[in-house]
Amino acid sequence: MDEARTPERESGTLHEAEARFRIAFEEAGISMAIVGLDGAFLRVNRALSELLGYDEDALLGGGFDLIHHDAGGPTSDNWRKLATGVIERYQFDRPYRHADGRMVWGSTTLALVRDSAGAPLYAIGQMQDITARKEAEERADRRARQQSALARLSQLALNEQDVCMLTRATVATIAASLDVSLVGLTEVDADGGGLTHVCGWRGDDADAGAHAPDHLDEAHARHALDHGSAVVVQDAADETRFDVAGLAARGLASGIAIPVAGEGAAPYGVLGMYATAPRAFDHDDLAFLSSVANVLTGALRRQAAERGLRHQALHDPLTQLPNRVLLLDRLRLALARRRRENRWVAVLCLDVDDFKGVNDSLGHAAGDDLLRALAPRLSETLRPFDTLARLGADEFAILLEGLDDPSESVRVAQRLLNVVAQPLDVAGVALRTTASIGIALAAPVADVDGEDLLRDANVATYRAKRAGRGRAELFDDAMRADTVERLALTNDLRRAIEQNELRVVYQPLVHLGRRQASGFEALVRWTHPERGEIPPGRFIPLAEQHGLIEPLGEWVMREALTQLRRWHDDGFALSMGMSVNVSRVQLSRPGLALEIVALLEELELAPDRLIVEVTESAVMEDPDVANATLDALSDYGVRIALDDFGVGQSSLACLRDLPLNALKLDRQFITSLASSREAAAIVRAVCDMARTLRFVVVAEGVETEAQWQVVEALGCDFGQGFLYARPTRPEDMRATVAAIDARLGGRGAARV
């Protein structure tokens, strides 16, 4: 029989249980508290005191209000339900205030304890320290936000051309992503001597508003520039590397300043952020600021490269004068203004006499020196708003507008002739030369366009040369005989197309890496039965002007691809492609893509064996139709090459918008490589850009071993020119390719 229970025995048992509970509670490894139904702490253990930094008396006296970061204690709906016995337990994560002021995150579970009658007595709470986890989550979330902000900024940097807008977006990105009081950007002055505020942002902090204007501390910024790296200040009171008086005077206690690289070797400026309290900026803060600075640098450099390409597209690389494209644009505007102003416009074409003799006797480099020296002399003769352009070789053009009397153009021409006649030191020789000038005039009400005016001035120039050189000639009715002759030639061209009197020759392209022939370009030729060989530069413009380019282009396309099919059937050039030029008129016709696809399928040729060559000016004739045509061809597998790159209006936007596979550098770049470091730099930049965009680069007009070596060293993928082979008849092409491969020492198959 069990021993009978007594009050004394039961009391002892309860004391033992309470002692065991007290020991377990006090020594528990997890933070615990007994919480009264009013939210006050009734008992806390050692682990909770150590976690929060308060002794037991402080915790018992302060309750939840002491440790909660937000006011009010445990007054949530769940607590009220627990305290009234509606629920037995609940769990929550929240921050608590440590005795030293920092925040501690706890995962807390509260469980209800009832008396023997079931009424709520108190709650037992357990809290697990999850500060490290929360900080990791916050870091990850902050990094994700920063990466997203960087992505948005990077996208903006690709498209935004306004530097002010971009710098403001840069500052705003930092302000939105980092908990700081001040963000600013300064620019290094052009002379490198001073710093200029660009833009800034201030937070709502009262101290920042009172003490800190929205620009960087100059001493801090200069220290960053001097060291070429980020300078982190955790507490200005402890800083000894530079004078912090400026920081202290403006109420700034910590910050980071980082140099922003510029377009070249010199820095663009300094980007920085500041806080009004000491702060240990972590690696993430520094990495984010560095990334933002790199995005800004990339945008600045891309814009500089695009400016260079745009300048090159509209200027002659040898003399840096406007080229034909820019001249015609200015001429178009001048012709529009002359009607409103009731004034004359004149175009002068100037050719240096016997320029070929200079090249032959002193070398092409001397000829280039002559043109470079002549350009500024001619410019000084003109008014500031006149335009001097170089059209190519030794041909210059001058646009004179706002003339009250057409005779003014003759006086200007005479001054130009006098300037050309003055001796120039070229290759150590005091060179004297002359020029021939043709003048074409547009009366205030005459119906004439820029191309016609330029053409008439050219005709007058030829008349001046035939009349003895060193003189100027005005375009007159007698010269219109040449126009009549052009019409006759156009009629002959129409007959030649209809009667199949034209022929196609082929010029090989050479893979510079493998040193072997890798493809062909189809070139149309015309031998007139009476006039002999008519150069493409003469009859192609006639075809474009008189509606013959479409049948001519269709015939060339069919002839070239049919020839490629014949070669393939004969086991020749099996891995090579065929490049065919497509004119602006052809591109503006919506059905072109379907016709080319049908032709490829008819001849059973793989689409990627055809390379369609276009110029940007051809695309811009009707950009919507042209882009749709090129997109359709590219989707089918036909490759697209941008021809004459660098002399038209070629731009980064064009490279972005067109489905390109190749860029063909205009021969003007190649001929000027030996004498122009700028041309070489641009060629290298184009090659680097093309490699990034996965284009190949073809150097046209390679005529010397030196040019070959330079274009290969600069990164061009393919070469084309007389050095490798002249345009060749199809029946001679097998021998021509074999000769190229043997001379260059090929290293395996390649295809352009």
XYZ file of C-alpha atoms in Angstrom:
752
model
C 0.000 0.000 0.000
C 1.313 3.483 -1.004
C 2.338 5.768 1.725
C -0.446 8.206 2.537
C 0.051 11.759 1.220
C 0.451 14.511 3.764
C 0.455 18.315 3.365
C 4.056 18.372 4.486
C 5.075 15.884 1.848
C 3.178 17.694 -0.924
C 4.738 20.995 0.123
C 8.192 19.495 -0.119
C 7.493 18.104 -3.506
C 6.332 21.504 -4.770
C 9.466 23.157 -3.426
C 11.636 20.617 -5.189
C 9.761 21.130 -8.473
C 10.059 24.889 -8.154
C 13.784 24.610 -7.464
C 14.272 22.402 -10.482
C 12.253 24.833 -12.616
C 14.252 27.806 -11.298
C 17.562 26.093 -12.107
C 16.368 25.071 -15.572
C 15.003 28.559 -16.213
C 18.079 30.407 -15.028
C 20.629 28.138 -16.706
C 18.766 27.652 -19.967
C 20.874 28.357 -23.063
C 17.959 30.161 -24.698
C 16.692 33.565 -23.589
C 13.524 33.215 -21.509
C 11.096 35.431 -19.585
C 7.896 35.035 -17.638
C 5.518 37.784 -18.714
C 2.544 38.924 -16.730
C -0.813 39.406 -18.364
C -0.189 43.153 -18.234
C 2.974 42.783 -20.352
C 5.449 43.305 -17.514
C 8.357 40.915 -16.982
C 7.844 38.773 -13.873
C 11.080 36.846 -14.235
C 13.956 36.837 -16.754
C 16.852 34.443 -17.097
C 20.554 35.107 -17.465
C 20.602 34.401 -21.218
C 18.045 37.151 -21.874
C 19.988 39.637 -19.762
C 23.195 38.831 -21.614
C 21.506 39.009 -25.007
C 19.972 42.437 -24.384
C 22.675 43.907 -22.129
C 20.304 44.812 -19.237
C 20.525 43.423 -15.719
C 17.548 41.610 -14.214
C 16.322 44.622 -12.219
C 16.257 46.857 -15.301
C 14.340 44.291 -17.292
C 11.856 43.625 -14.517
C 11.337 47.318 -13.971
C 11.041 48.311 -17.625
C 9.092 45.439 -19.135
C 8.517 45.208 -22.815
C 8.608 48.977 -23.198
C 12.293 48.964 -22.226
C 13.439 46.697 -25.047
C 10.974 47.375 -27.851
C 12.181 49.590 -30.676
C 8.633 50.643 -31.391
C 6.473 52.072 -28.590
C 3.667 50.243 -26.859
C 5.005 46.860 -25.873
C 3.270 43.586 -26.742
C -0.121 45.116 -27.474
C -0.783 43.242 -30.675
C -4.051 41.430 -31.327
C -2.264 38.125 -30.763
C -1.072 39.232 -27.309
C -4.574 40.278 -26.304
C -5.910 36.933 -27.473
C -3.178 35.109 -25.523
C -3.709 37.149 -22.350
C -7.445 36.459 -22.443
C -7.000 32.767 -23.154
C -8.370 32.811 -26.709
C -5.115 31.305 -28.032
C -2.463 29.257 -26.283
C 0.682 30.474 -28.051
C 2.027 32.538 -30.912
C 5.377 33.344 -32.478
C 6.793 36.536 -33.995
C 10.070 38.076 -35.216
C 10.867 41.630 -34.200
C 13.744 43.957 -33.233
C 14.658 44.674 -29.617
C 16.677 47.515 -28.162
C 20.032 46.500 -26.678
C 21.330 48.446 -23.701
C 24.050 49.995 -25.896
C 21.446 51.253 -28.375
C 21.946 48.786 -31.199
C 19.191 46.577 -32.532
C 18.909 42.875 -31.763
C 16.511 40.714 -33.746
C 14.727 37.957 -31.861
C 12.427 35.143 -32.876
C 10.066 35.047 -29.884
C 7.529 32.417 -28.864
C 4.972 33.202 -26.130
C 3.026 30.331 -24.524
C 0.126 30.758 -22.074
C 0.207 29.151 -18.588
C -3.146 28.583 -16.853
C -4.016 27.851 -13.214
C -5.679 24.648 -12.077
C -9.058 26.124 -12.917
C -7.954 26.953 -16.460
C -7.720 30.720 -15.986
C -4.708 32.517 -17.649
C -1.874 33.117 -15.185
C 1.082 34.375 -17.226
C 3.024 33.667 -20.398
C 6.401 32.027 -20.804
C 8.450 33.586 -23.567
C 11.475 32.147 -25.368
C 13.601 34.280 -27.659
C 16.205 33.078 -30.176
C 18.790 35.561 -31.449
C 18.291 35.851 -35.235
C 20.224 39.094 -35.672
C 22.835 37.519 -37.927
C 20.165 35.969 -40.130
C 18.222 39.216 -40.362
C 21.372 41.176 -41.186
C 22.212 38.641 -43.905
C 18.692 38.935 -45.294
C 18.897 42.709 -45.222
C 22.297 42.630 -46.952
C 20.941 40.323 -49.622
C 17.891 42.525 -50.085
C 20.060 45.644 -50.210
C 22.354 44.030 -52.766
C 19.375 43.035 -54.893
C 18.034 46.596 -54.792
C 21.445 47.956 -55.647
C 21.870 45.542 -58.549
C 18.465 46.533 -59.845
C 19.361 50.209 -59.526
C 22.665 49.576 -61.316
C 20.862 47.765 -64.120
C 18.480 50.701 -64.584
C 21.352 53.164 -64.540
C 23.325 51.062 -67.029
C 20.361 50.945 -69.395
C 19.955 54.701 -69.141
C 23.679 55.178 -69.765
C 23.389 53.241 -73.033
C 20.749 55.583 -74.444
C 21.065 58.939 -72.686
C 23.143 61.453 -74.630
C 22.653 64.363 -72.217
C 25.571 64.251 -69.766
C 23.749 66.494 -67.266
C 20.760 64.159 -67.232
C 23.049 61.160 -66.792
C 24.999 62.678 -63.900
C 21.778 63.629 -62.116
C 20.527 60.060 -62.566
C 23.846 58.775 -61.164
C 23.526 60.863 -58.010
C 19.861 59.929 -57.623
C 20.701 56.220 -57.901
C 23.175 56.462 -55.016
C 20.776 58.509 -52.901
C 17.983 55.968 -53.405
C 20.191 52.946 -52.716
C 22.322 53.954 -49.722
C 21.364 55.375 -46.342
C 23.375 58.599 -46.552
C 22.700 62.287 -46.013
C 24.587 63.775 -48.953
C 25.618 62.618 -52.436
C 27.604 64.766 -54.838
C 29.609 64.763 -58.068
C 32.402 67.180 -58.931
C 34.158 67.609 -62.272
C 37.858 68.263 -62.772
C 38.343 71.468 -64.742
C 39.820 71.164 -68.219
C 43.136 72.614 -67.032
C 43.206 70.133 -64.143
C 43.510 72.901 -61.586
C 40.078 73.116 -60.063
C 36.972 71.183 -59.125
C 33.528 72.262 -60.243
C 30.305 71.074 -58.665
C 28.174 69.142 -61.192
C 25.154 67.989 -59.212
C 24.218 66.775 -55.752
C 21.516 65.514 -53.419
C 20.776 66.252 -49.768
C 18.627 64.169 -47.475
C 15.946 65.448 -45.133
C 18.236 65.243 -42.119
C 18.019 68.567 -40.287
C 21.743 68.708 -39.631
C 22.539 67.999 -43.260
C 20.148 70.699 -44.363
C 21.678 73.179 -41.974
C 25.361 72.453 -42.424
C 25.995 70.569 -45.671
C 25.575 72.128 -49.106
C 25.087 69.515 -51.839
C 28.678 69.354 -53.085
C 31.675 67.283 -52.084
C 34.333 68.291 -49.603
C 37.216 69.553 -51.757
C 39.995 68.273 -49.491
C 38.451 64.807 -49.460
C 37.928 64.851 -53.245
C 41.472 65.991 -53.971
C 42.899 63.288 -51.723
C 40.947 60.687 -53.689
C 42.213 62.142 -56.982
C 45.813 62.216 -55.752
C 45.690 58.562 -54.742
C 43.594 57.429 -57.697
C 41.346 55.280 -55.535
C 38.453 55.436 -53.107
C 39.077 57.174 -49.758
C 36.825 55.999 -46.917
C 36.324 58.138 -43.812
C 34.640 56.278 -40.939
C 34.946 59.074 -38.393
C 36.204 62.519 -39.333
C 37.349 63.031 -35.732
C 39.989 60.316 -36.219
C 41.012 61.251 -39.795
C 44.679 62.269 -40.267
C 45.236 61.786 -44.029
C 43.837 65.165 -45.076
C 42.376 68.309 -43.537
C 38.871 67.539 -42.260
C 38.031 71.102 -41.269
C 35.648 71.365 -44.182
C 33.837 68.206 -43.146
C 33.591 69.282 -39.546
C 32.343 72.754 -40.466
C 29.550 71.245 -42.520
C 28.484 68.691 -39.926
C 29.734 65.657 -41.865
C 31.270 62.810 -39.889
C 31.878 60.030 -42.435
C 31.909 59.420 -46.145
C 33.465 57.896 -49.246
C 35.015 59.753 -52.207
C 35.964 57.825 -55.355
C 37.540 59.119 -58.600
C 35.536 58.778 -61.808
C 37.714 57.977 -64.820
C 37.207 60.126 -67.895
C 37.442 59.704 -71.646
C 41.210 59.419 -71.639
C 43.977 59.275 -69.053
C 42.749 62.277 -67.069
C 39.953 61.697 -64.515
C 36.497 63.116 -65.132
C 35.808 63.971 -61.499
C 34.956 62.582 -58.068
C 31.796 60.877 -56.836
C 31.075 60.853 -53.128
C 28.561 60.255 -50.370
C 28.450 61.395 -46.739
C 26.663 60.781 -43.451
C 26.323 63.141 -40.506
C 27.275 60.446 -37.972
C 30.325 58.172 -37.791
C 29.771 55.096 -39.899
C 31.726 51.983 -40.796
C 30.946 51.760 -44.528
C 31.120 48.093 -45.505
C 32.422 46.367 -48.623
C 28.980 46.422 -50.224
C 28.762 50.215 -49.921
C 32.169 50.677 -51.526
C 31.497 48.101 -54.252
C 28.199 49.743 -55.155
C 29.720 53.228 -55.330
C 32.587 51.862 -57.467
C 30.110 50.191 -59.819
C 28.130 53.402 -60.225
C 31.361 55.282 -60.983
C 32.257 52.626 -63.582
C 28.851 52.963 -65.252
C 29.346 56.721 -65.513
C 32.856 56.238 -66.917
C 31.584 53.746 -69.483
C 28.884 56.155 -70.619
C 31.367 59.023 -70.939
C 33.715 56.888 -72.991
C 30.947 55.547 -75.219
C 29.762 59.075 -75.902
C 33.314 60.155 -76.718
C 33.675 57.219 -79.114
C 30.351 58.035 -80.748
C 31.332 61.683 -81.094
C 34.535 60.553 -82.751
C 32.665 58.261 -85.134
C 30.069 60.944 -85.862
C 32.816 63.452 -86.545
C 34.590 60.943 -88.751
C 31.362 60.176 -90.594
C 30.945 63.840 -91.490
C 34.575 64.894 -91.884
C 37.500 63.999 -94.061
C 40.016 61.984 -92.009
C 43.039 63.597 -93.652
C 42.181 67.305 -93.322
C 39.348 67.128 -90.749
C 37.280 69.311 -93.088
C 33.581 68.585 -93.658
C 33.037 65.824 -96.194
C 30.516 65.576 -99.007
C 27.671 64.466 -96.736
C 28.041 67.436 -94.399
C 28.538 69.829 -97.303
C 25.331 68.685 -99.002
C 23.409 69.050 -95.753
C 24.629 72.612 -95.274
C 23.974 73.334 -98.949
C 20.394 72.136 -98.600
C 19.840 74.560 -95.718
C 21.548 77.400 -97.573
C 19.321 76.936 -100.616
C 16.257 77.087 -98.381
C 17.456 80.295 -96.707
C 18.356 82.103 -99.944
C 14.683 82.235 -101.006
C 13.667 83.860 -97.733
C 16.618 86.265 -97.762
C 16.516 86.936 -101.530
C 20.251 86.285 -101.870
C 22.531 84.184 -104.043
C 24.266 80.932 -103.173
C 27.470 79.777 -104.859
C 29.300 76.461 -104.858
C 32.962 76.363 -105.873
C 34.808 73.161 -106.697
C 38.594 73.433 -106.398
C 40.969 70.821 -107.816
C 44.715 71.009 -107.237
C 46.397 70.902 -110.623
C 48.770 68.023 -111.342
C 48.248 66.526 -107.905
C 49.059 63.135 -109.368
C 52.478 64.500 -110.306
C 53.115 65.427 -106.678
C 52.211 61.908 -105.563
C 54.302 60.295 -108.288
C 57.382 62.438 -107.724
C 57.365 62.983 -103.946
C 55.161 60.122 -102.783
C 51.632 59.849 -101.463
C 52.705 61.007 -98.008
C 53.898 64.279 -99.544
C 50.588 64.614 -101.362
C 48.784 64.189 -98.047
C 51.059 66.795 -96.456
C 50.199 69.198 -99.254
C 46.455 68.782 -98.690
C 46.801 69.127 -94.916
C 48.820 72.325 -95.313
C 46.501 73.734 -97.947
C 43.271 73.249 -95.965
C 43.872 75.896 -93.249
C 45.128 78.398 -95.840
C 41.935 78.030 -97.824
C 39.823 78.328 -94.665
C 41.489 81.594 -93.662
C 40.470 83.075 -97.018
C 36.762 82.497 -96.345
C 34.203 84.070 -94.056
C 33.528 82.282 -90.735
C 30.127 81.029 -91.891
C 31.304 79.741 -95.285
C 31.949 76.010 -95.601
C 35.151 74.457 -96.919
C 34.854 70.704 -97.553
C 37.074 68.009 -98.989
C 35.248 65.738 -101.383
C 38.131 63.329 -101.952
C 41.618 63.118 -103.464
C 42.607 66.690 -104.382
C 39.047 68.002 -104.679
C 37.727 70.682 -102.346
C 34.312 72.373 -102.363
C 33.368 75.767 -101.001
C 29.840 76.867 -100.098
C 29.223 80.607 -100.183
C 25.814 81.830 -99.051
C 24.172 85.169 -98.407
C 25.707 86.787 -101.523
C 24.168 90.095 -102.644
C 25.989 89.979 -105.970
C 27.057 86.790 -107.801
C 30.320 88.489 -108.766
C 31.427 88.072 -105.134
C 31.938 84.372 -105.872
C 34.440 85.234 -108.610
C 36.423 87.446 -106.238
C 36.504 84.666 -103.643
C 37.701 82.229 -106.314
C 40.548 84.559 -107.233
C 41.637 84.849 -103.601
C 41.630 81.063 -103.359
C 43.765 80.782 -106.506
C 46.261 83.232 -105.012
C 46.469 81.236 -101.787
C 47.093 77.972 -103.635
C 49.846 79.622 -105.691
C 51.839 80.554 -102.574
C 54.788 78.185 -101.957
C 54.399 75.379 -99.439
C 57.169 73.392 -97.774
C 56.360 69.775 -98.606
C 58.870 66.969 -97.987
C 61.628 69.551 -97.777
C 60.670 71.068 -101.116
C 59.286 74.588 -101.612
C 56.357 73.433 -103.688
C 54.398 75.782 -105.916
C 51.159 74.590 -107.388
C 47.991 75.889 -108.971
C 44.321 75.007 -108.829
C 41.332 74.953 -111.125
C 38.029 76.255 -109.784
C 34.516 75.805 -111.084
C 31.704 78.068 -109.915
C 27.984 77.299 -109.993
C 25.401 79.846 -108.878
C 21.873 79.571 -107.509
C 19.789 82.700 -107.986
C 17.321 83.644 -105.223
C 14.384 82.133 -107.116
C 16.120 79.450 -109.229
C 14.807 75.909 -108.997
C 17.938 73.894 -108.220
C 18.998 71.351 -105.632
C 22.338 70.827 -103.947
C 23.452 67.825 -105.992
C 22.738 69.691 -109.216
C 24.654 72.741 -108.033
C 27.627 70.659 -106.974
C 27.514 68.777 -110.262
C 27.472 72.030 -112.233
C 30.452 73.366 -110.263
C 32.301 70.149 -111.047
C 31.565 70.536 -114.732
C 32.934 74.075 -114.589
C 36.084 72.775 -112.890
C 36.742 70.378 -115.775
C 36.273 73.285 -118.177
C 38.859 75.309 -116.179
C 41.344 72.438 -116.408
C 40.791 72.068 -120.140
C 41.222 75.824 -120.531
C 44.737 75.708 -119.128
C 44.457 75.262 -115.353
C 45.216 77.828 -112.664
C 41.956 79.601 -113.352
C 38.263 79.776 -112.456
C 35.284 79.141 -114.719
C 31.599 79.890 -114.254
C 29.116 77.213 -115.213
C 27.173 78.421 -118.277
C 24.907 77.157 -121.025
C 27.835 75.891 -123.055
C 28.636 73.460 -120.300
C 25.187 71.994 -120.492
C 26.418 70.084 -123.471
C 27.996 67.790 -120.946
C 24.574 67.223 -119.449
C 23.274 66.304 -122.869
C 26.131 63.873 -123.214
C 25.194 62.324 -119.878
C 21.656 61.806 -121.108
C 23.014 60.042 -124.189
C 25.112 57.826 -121.986
C 22.048 57.047 -119.875
C 20.159 55.897 -122.975
C 23.100 53.702 -123.934
C 23.095 52.225 -120.442
C 19.399 51.397 -120.716
C 20.081 49.574 -123.961
C 23.072 47.770 -122.464
C 20.918 46.482 -119.569
C 18.156 45.362 -121.908
C 20.568 43.645 -124.316
C 22.740 42.058 -121.632
C 25.896 43.960 -122.612
C 27.119 44.344 -119.023
C 29.320 41.842 -117.237
C 30.145 40.966 -113.642
C 33.677 40.552 -112.363
C 34.652 39.324 -108.908
C 37.199 40.592 -106.411
C 38.344 38.125 -103.731
C 38.279 38.932 -100.029
C 41.184 37.676 -97.923
C 40.950 36.286 -94.383
C 43.811 38.118 -92.655
C 44.190 35.574 -89.881
C 44.286 32.496 -92.097
C 45.915 34.348 -94.999
C 43.777 32.927 -97.758
C 40.919 33.895 -100.058
C 37.600 33.533 -98.281
C 34.870 35.064 -100.455
C 34.067 37.342 -103.361
C 32.463 40.680 -104.099
C 30.470 41.001 -107.304
C 31.305 44.153 -109.299
C 29.466 45.231 -112.451
C 31.425 46.460 -115.494
C 30.379 48.087 -118.777
C 32.370 48.196 -121.984
C 30.651 50.646 -124.320
C 30.872 49.656 -127.991
C 32.071 53.163 -128.925
C 33.310 54.797 -125.733
C 35.165 51.801 -124.376
C 35.296 51.030 -120.659
C 32.827 53.150 -118.660
C 33.763 53.234 -114.946
C 31.071 52.233 -112.427
C 31.457 55.611 -110.758
C 30.037 57.139 -113.917
C 27.242 54.804 -114.932
C 25.972 53.668 -111.492
C 24.930 57.248 -110.516
C 23.239 57.557 -113.908
C 21.338 54.347 -113.255
C 20.221 55.629 -109.849
C 19.161 59.011 -111.200
C 17.202 57.647 -114.166
C 15.364 54.628 -112.774
C 17.713 51.961 -114.117
C 19.242 50.781 -110.872
C 16.487 48.270 -110.073
C 16.801 46.172 -113.239
C 20.570 46.544 -113.066
C 20.642 45.457 -109.424
C 18.353 42.487 -110.053
C 20.545 41.341 -112.937
C 23.764 41.646 -110.907
C 22.228 39.703 -107.987
C 21.064 36.855 -110.222
C 24.312 36.759 -112.213
C 26.500 36.718 -109.077
C 24.552 33.972 -107.280
C 24.267 31.908 -110.452
C 28.044 32.117 -110.836
C 28.497 30.983 -107.238
C 26.212 28.028 -107.980
C 28.340 27.157 -111.039
C 31.524 27.264 -108.960
C 29.979 25.047 -106.313
C 28.832 22.553 -108.954
C 32.420 22.480 -110.229
C 33.714 21.768 -106.709
C 35.253 25.256 -106.360
C 34.768 27.808 -103.535
C 32.448 25.447 -101.672
C 32.873 27.254 -98.363
C 32.947 30.798 -99.743
C 30.240 33.433 -99.912
C 29.273 36.145 -102.373
C 28.917 39.836 -101.490
C 26.485 41.854 -103.598
C 25.793 45.580 -103.241
C 22.161 46.661 -102.898
C 21.350 50.278 -103.728
C 19.133 52.696 -101.847
C 16.463 52.416 -104.547
C 16.352 48.622 -104.238
C 16.178 48.814 -100.447
C 13.196 51.136 -100.587
C 11.142 48.504 -102.455
C 9.194 46.242 -100.037
C 9.399 43.074 -102.183
C 13.193 42.848 -102.325
C 13.611 40.329 -99.485
C 11.093 37.890 -100.979
C 12.791 38.093 -104.383
C 16.245 37.366 -102.927
C 14.931 34.467 -100.834
C 13.188 33.007 -103.900
C 16.402 33.292 -105.915
C 18.463 31.540 -103.210
C 15.927 28.712 -103.046
C 15.811 28.431 -106.832
C 19.612 28.072 -106.982
C 19.672 25.819 -103.878
C 22.191 28.035 -102.145
C 22.435 28.281 -98.358
C 21.230 31.751 -97.239
C 24.463 32.501 -95.392
C 26.422 32.258 -98.663
C 24.988 35.655 -99.634
C 26.261 38.865 -98.040
C 24.095 41.892 -98.852
C 26.137 45.109 -98.722
C 24.345 48.379 -97.960
C 25.372 51.895 -96.974
C 23.724 53.792 -94.162
C 22.669 56.512 -96.595
C 20.839 53.818 -98.575
C 19.048 52.668 -95.429
C 18.081 56.232 -94.506
C 16.339 56.784 -97.874
C 13.310 54.916 -96.487
C 14.373 53.560 -93.083
C 11.143 51.748 -92.237
C 11.063 49.696 -95.442
C 14.846 49.241 -95.501
C 15.014 47.978 -91.912
C 12.094 45.619 -92.531
C 13.844 44.248 -95.639
C 17.161 43.735 -93.856
C 15.460 42.169 -90.834
C 13.625 39.729 -93.116
C 16.836 38.788 -94.924
C 18.722 38.379 -91.652
C 15.956 36.196 -90.198
C 16.209 33.971 -93.257
C 19.968 33.620 -92.741
C 21.387 36.130 -95.228
C 24.312 38.086 -93.823
C 24.319 41.906 -93.847
C 27.388 44.152 -94.246
C 27.520 47.937 -93.786
C 29.590 49.291 -96.690
C 31.691 52.492 -96.766
C 31.623 52.645 -92.964
C 33.108 55.869 -91.629
C 32.462 58.265 -94.520
C 28.685 58.568 -94.456
C 26.446 59.129 -91.465
C 27.523 55.900 -89.781
C 26.674 56.008 -86.087
C 26.373 53.791 -83.048
C 22.606 54.012 -83.427
C 22.965 52.474 -86.894
C 25.055 49.619 -85.491
C 22.445 49.063 -82.799
C 19.404 49.135 -85.072
C 20.559 47.180 -88.141
C 20.952 43.358 -88.153
C 24.604 43.565 -89.154
C 27.250 40.872 -89.469
C 30.103 42.915 -90.951
C 31.482 46.444 -91.303
C 33.442 47.413 -94.418
C 35.842 50.245 -93.639
C 35.969 52.777 -96.442
C 39.206 52.891 -98.404
C 39.822 56.490 -97.240
C 40.694 55.083 -93.817
C 43.158 52.642 -95.327
C 44.906 55.168 -97.568
C 45.376 57.557 -94.641
C 46.660 54.996 -92.111
C 50.312 55.620 -92.854
C 50.042 59.366 -92.253
C 47.257 59.704 -89.710
C 47.435 58.405 -86.157
C 43.822 59.492 -85.757
C 42.750 57.220 -88.604
C 44.609 54.289 -87.037
C 43.031 54.996 -83.651
C 39.563 55.088 -85.170
C 40.175 51.851 -87.095
C 41.304 50.162 -83.885
C 38.273 51.529 -82.010
C 35.949 50.280 -84.737
C 37.577 46.836 -84.616
C 37.271 46.680 -80.817
C 33.658 47.794 -80.970
C 32.881 45.329 -83.768
C 34.431 42.488 -81.803
C 32.201 43.349 -78.835
C 29.134 43.448 -81.083
C 30.258 40.252 -82.871
C 30.734 41.914 -86.244
C 33.653 41.237 -88.549
C 35.583 44.135 -90.084
C 36.666 44.258 -93.737
C 39.381 46.721 -94.814
C 38.719 47.918 -98.359
C 41.307 49.361 -100.730
C 44.399 47.536 -99.398
C 47.016 48.305 -102.025
C 50.404 48.010 -100.306
C 52.181 45.570 -98.029
C 52.420 48.307 -95.396
C 48.654 48.833 -95.416
C 48.125 45.081 -95.131
C 50.366 44.870 -92.075
C 48.669 47.858 -90.404
C 45.071 46.710 -90.913
C 45.991 43.239 -89.674
C 47.732 44.669 -86.598
C 44.766 46.957 -85.838
C 42.385 43.998 -85.691
C 40.654 43.896 -89.098
C 39.372 40.422 -89.922
C 39.379 40.615 -93.725
C 41.146 42.589 -96.425
C 40.179 43.497 -99.970
C 42.121 45.399 -102.575
C 44.544 45.397 -105.472
C 47.331 44.049 -103.255
C 45.579 40.691 -103.191
C 43.788 40.685 -106.540
C 42.085 42.989 -109.003
C 38.498 42.336 -110.066
C 38.694 39.119 -112.079
C 36.639 37.366 -114.727
C 34.827 34.276 -113.435
C 36.750 31.902 -115.700
C 40.041 33.112 -114.209
C 38.935 33.024 -110.577
C 40.168 29.518 -109.728
C 43.699 30.443 -110.759
C 43.444 33.799 -108.964
C 42.383 32.181 -105.680
C 45.147 29.591 -105.978
C 47.686 32.368 -106.538
C 46.424 34.302 -103.498
C 46.575 31.250 -101.259
C 50.035 30.333 -102.510
C 51.393 33.844 -102.073
C 49.882 34.393 -98.630
C 50.455 30.888 -97.314
C 46.921 29.867 -96.245
C 46.248 28.011 -92.998
C 42.920 26.298 -93.653
C 39.395 27.013 -94.795
C 37.747 30.339 -94.074
C 34.578 31.986 -95.190
C 33.618 35.640 -95.066
